[in-house]
Amino acid sequence: MQAVTTIGLDIAKSVFQVHGVDCNGQVVIRRQLKRRYVLAFFEKLAPCLIGIEACASSHHWSRQLLALGHDVRLMPPRYVKPYVKRQSRHLNSKAVWCSIARGTCLFDSRPR
């Protein structure tokens, strides 16, 4: 498995969706994680860029991921919405990754 460089993380109530891509743009990780396994999953990964759609709980998760050494970027929902194709959990995490990959949006990168 190649090293993951960028991850789009879609936060939900109990199941999170992860979409990870390597430096060549190839999908390396595409999976669902239950809330209790999220930190254990990211502890095993090398530090990388993680994009999260800004919401009430995203600040909590970004603080947790920053403590593990990852670079976390929070994005307003209006920058993620154009990349959502339909109501699918996987596509929402891919939409978060797409908005990070473009690099044109402003980030609210400080967790509160």
PDB file of C-alpha atoms in Angstrom:
ATOM      1  CA  MET A   1       0.000   0.000   0.000  1.00  0.00           C
ATOM      2  CA  GLN A   2       1.346   3.415  -0.958  1.00  0.00           C
ATOM      3  CA  ALA A   3       1.544   6.274   1.506  1.00  0.00           C
ATOM      4  CA  VAL A   4      -1.586   8.370   1.849  1.00  0.00           C
ATOM      5  CA  THR A   5      -0.984  12.092   1.306  1.00  0.00           C
ATOM      6  CA  THR A   6      -4.513  13.536   1.420  1.00  0.00           C
ATOM      7  CA  ILE A   7      -7.687  12.349   3.131  1.00  0.00           C
ATOM      8  CA  GLY A   8     -11.251  13.573   2.873  1.00  0.00           C
ATOM      9  CA  LEU A   9     -13.154  12.767   6.063  1.00  0.00           C
ATOM     10  CA  ASP A  10     -16.945  12.913   6.150  1.00  0.00           C
ATOM     11  CA  ILE A  11     -18.191  13.159   9.723  1.00  0.00           C
ATOM     12  CA  ALA A  12     -21.544  11.709  10.690  1.00  0.00           C
ATOM     13  CA  LYS A  13     -23.290  10.687  13.869  1.00  0.00           C
ATOM     14  CA  SER A  14     -21.906   7.159  14.208  1.00  0.00           C
ATOM     15  CA  VAL A  15     -20.230   6.125  10.918  1.00  0.00           C
ATOM     16  CA  PHE A  16     -17.474   8.217   9.317  1.00  0.00           C
ATOM     17  CA  GLN A  17     -16.390   7.896   5.695  1.00  0.00           C
ATOM     18  CA  VAL A  18     -12.701   8.081   4.703  1.00  0.00           C
ATOM     19  CA  HIS A  19     -11.405   8.757   1.177  1.00  0.00           C
ATOM     20  CA  GLY A  20      -7.583   8.669   0.987  1.00  0.00           C
ATOM     21  CA  VAL A  21      -5.390   9.411  -2.014  1.00  0.00           C
ATOM     22  CA  ASP A  22      -1.651   9.021  -2.622  1.00  0.00           C
ATOM     23  CA  CYS A  23       0.680  11.558  -4.281  1.00  0.00           C
ATOM     24  CA  ASN A  24      -0.265  10.301  -7.772  1.00  0.00           C
ATOM     25  CA  GLY A  25      -3.982  10.848  -7.202  1.00  0.00           C
ATOM     26  CA  GLN A  26      -4.766   7.146  -6.926  1.00  0.00           C
ATOM     27  CA  VAL A  27      -7.372   6.091  -4.380  1.00  0.00           C
ATOM     28  CA  VAL A  28      -5.660   4.149  -1.609  1.00  0.00           C
ATOM     29  CA  ILE A  29      -8.296   4.163   1.138  1.00  0.00           C
ATOM     30  CA  ARG A  30     -12.052   4.110   0.784  1.00  0.00           C
ATOM     31  CA  ARG A  31     -13.807   2.849   3.868  1.00  0.00           C
ATOM     32  CA  GLN A  32     -16.316   3.451   6.615  1.00  0.00           C
ATOM     33  CA  LEU A  33     -15.225   3.798  10.229  1.00  0.00           C
ATOM     34  CA  LYS A  34     -17.317   3.637  13.337  1.00  0.00           C
ATOM     35  CA  ARG A  35     -16.795   6.510  15.739  1.00  0.00           C
ATOM     36  CA  ARG A  36     -14.880   4.421  18.276  1.00  0.00           C
ATOM     37  CA  TYR A  37     -12.298   3.312  15.662  1.00  0.00           C
ATOM     38  CA  VAL A  38     -11.493   6.701  14.106  1.00  0.00           C
ATOM     39  CA  LEU A  39      -8.585   7.692  16.353  1.00  0.00           C
ATOM     40  CA  ALA A  40      -7.061   4.204  16.255  1.00  0.00           C
ATOM     41  CA  PHE A  41      -7.201   4.290  12.452  1.00  0.00           C
ATOM     42  CA  PHE A  42      -5.485   7.684  12.196  1.00  0.00           C
ATOM     43  CA  GLU A  43      -2.846   6.758  14.798  1.00  0.00           C
ATOM     44  CA  LYS A  44      -1.588   4.075  12.389  1.00  0.00           C
ATOM     45  CA  LEU A  45      -1.281   6.498   9.452  1.00  0.00           C
ATOM     46  CA  ALA A  46       1.726   8.679   8.771  1.00  0.00           C
ATOM     47  CA  PRO A  47       0.963  12.399   9.161  1.00  0.00           C
ATOM     48  CA  CYS A  48      -0.991  13.684   6.165  1.00  0.00           C
ATOM     49  CA  LEU A  49      -3.410  16.409   5.080  1.00  0.00           C
ATOM     50  CA  ILE A  50      -6.971  15.773   6.252  1.00  0.00           C
ATOM     51  CA  GLY A  51      -9.938  17.777   5.000  1.00  0.00           C
ATOM     52  CA  ILE A  52     -13.135  17.967   7.021  1.00  0.00           C
ATOM     53  CA  GLU A  53     -16.340  19.797   6.206  1.00  0.00           C
ATOM     54  CA  ALA A  54     -16.856  22.366   8.960  1.00  0.00           C
ATOM     55  CA  CYS A  55     -19.703  21.548  11.339  1.00  0.00           C
ATOM     56  CA  ALA A  56     -20.298  21.486  15.077  1.00  0.00           C
ATOM     57  CA  SER A  57     -18.254  18.351  15.786  1.00  0.00           C
ATOM     58  CA  SER A  58     -15.519  18.975  13.211  1.00  0.00           C
ATOM     59  CA  HIS A  59     -13.630  21.216  15.640  1.00  0.00           C
ATOM     60  CA  HIS A  60     -13.470  18.397  18.194  1.00  0.00           C
ATOM     61  CA  TRP A  61     -12.197  15.902  15.617  1.00  0.00           C
ATOM     62  CA  SER A  62      -9.706  18.342  14.142  1.00  0.00           C
ATOM     63  CA  ARG A  63      -8.178  18.915  17.594  1.00  0.00           C
ATOM     64  CA  GLN A  64      -7.899  15.153  18.087  1.00  0.00           C
ATOM     65  CA  LEU A  65      -6.243  14.670  14.675  1.00  0.00           C
ATOM     66  CA  LEU A  66      -3.899  17.626  15.170  1.00  0.00           C
ATOM     67  CA  ALA A  67      -2.713  16.002  18.405  1.00  0.00           C
ATOM     68  CA  LEU A  68      -1.746  12.943  16.324  1.00  0.00           C
ATOM     69  CA  GLY A  69       0.418  15.109  14.055  1.00  0.00           C
ATOM     70  CA  HIS A  70      -1.874  15.422  11.027  1.00  0.00           C
ATOM     71  CA  ASP A  71      -2.472  18.670   9.136  1.00  0.00           C
ATOM     72  CA  VAL A  72      -6.219  19.328   9.342  1.00  0.00           C
ATOM     73  CA  ARG A  73      -8.178  21.756   7.174  1.00  0.00           C
ATOM     74  CA  LEU A  74     -11.778  22.673   7.860  1.00  0.00           C
ATOM     75  CA  MET A  75     -13.843  23.813   4.891  1.00  0.00           C
ATOM     76  CA  PRO A  76     -17.166  25.632   4.856  1.00  0.00           C
ATOM     77  CA  PRO A  77     -19.983  23.477   3.436  1.00  0.00           C
ATOM     78  CA  ARG A  78     -20.481  25.869   0.530  1.00  0.00           C
ATOM     79  CA  TYR A  79     -17.043  24.886  -0.823  1.00  0.00           C
ATOM     80  CA  VAL A  80     -17.794  21.165  -0.541  1.00  0.00           C
ATOM     81  CA  LYS A  81     -21.375  21.168  -1.867  1.00  0.00           C
ATOM     82  CA  PRO A  82     -20.487  21.678  -5.581  1.00  0.00           C
ATOM     83  CA  TYR A  83     -18.610  18.356  -5.589  1.00  0.00           C
ATOM     84  CA  VAL A  84     -21.441  16.277  -4.089  1.00  0.00           C
ATOM     85  CA  LYS A  85     -23.074  14.338  -6.914  1.00  0.00           C
ATOM     86  CA  ARG A  86     -25.864  12.629  -4.982  1.00  0.00           C
ATOM     87  CA  GLN A  87     -26.750  11.667  -1.422  1.00  0.00           C
ATOM     88  CA  SER A  88     -24.153   8.956  -0.869  1.00  0.00           C
ATOM     89  CA  ARG A  89     -21.783   8.683   2.076  1.00  0.00           C
ATOM     90  CA  HIS A  90     -18.779   7.782  -0.030  1.00  0.00           C
ATOM     91  CA  LEU A  91     -19.366  10.628  -2.451  1.00  0.00           C
ATOM     92  CA  ASN A  92     -19.504  13.162   0.382  1.00  0.00           C
ATOM     93  CA  SER A  93     -16.039  12.142   1.596  1.00  0.00           C
ATOM     94  CA  LYS A  94     -14.812  12.252  -1.988  1.00  0.00           C
ATOM     95  CA  ALA A  95     -16.335  15.731  -2.332  1.00  0.00           C
ATOM     96  CA  VAL A  96     -14.357  16.887   0.709  1.00  0.00           C
ATOM     97  CA  TRP A  97     -11.205  15.474  -0.874  1.00  0.00           C
ATOM     98  CA  CYS A  98     -11.967  17.166  -4.218  1.00  0.00           C
ATOM     99  CA  SER A  99     -12.361  20.558  -2.598  1.00  0.00           C
ATOM    100  CA  ILE A 100      -8.987  20.129  -0.859  1.00  0.00           C
ATOM    101  CA  ALA A 101      -7.283  18.865  -4.019  1.00  0.00           C
ATOM    102  CA  ARG A 102      -8.258  21.974  -5.982  1.00  0.00           C
ATOM    103  CA  GLY A 103      -6.538  24.170  -3.431  1.00  0.00           C
ATOM    104  CA  THR A 104      -8.547  27.245  -4.383  1.00  0.00           C
ATOM    105  CA  CYS A 105     -10.803  27.547  -1.352  1.00  0.00           C
ATOM    106  CA  LEU A 106     -10.072  29.363   1.876  1.00  0.00           C
ATOM    107  CA  PHE A 107      -9.795  27.158   4.925  1.00  0.00           C
ATOM    108  CA  ASP A 108     -10.924  27.696   8.460  1.00  0.00           C
ATOM    109  CA  SER A 109      -7.937  25.722   9.694  1.00  0.00           C
ATOM    110  CA  ARG A 110      -8.020  26.611  13.378  1.00  0.00           C
ATOM    111  CA  PRO A 111     -10.121  24.319  15.520  1.00  0.00           C
ATOM    112  CA  ARG A 112     -12.060  26.038  18.244  1.00  0.00           C
TER     113      ARG A 112
END
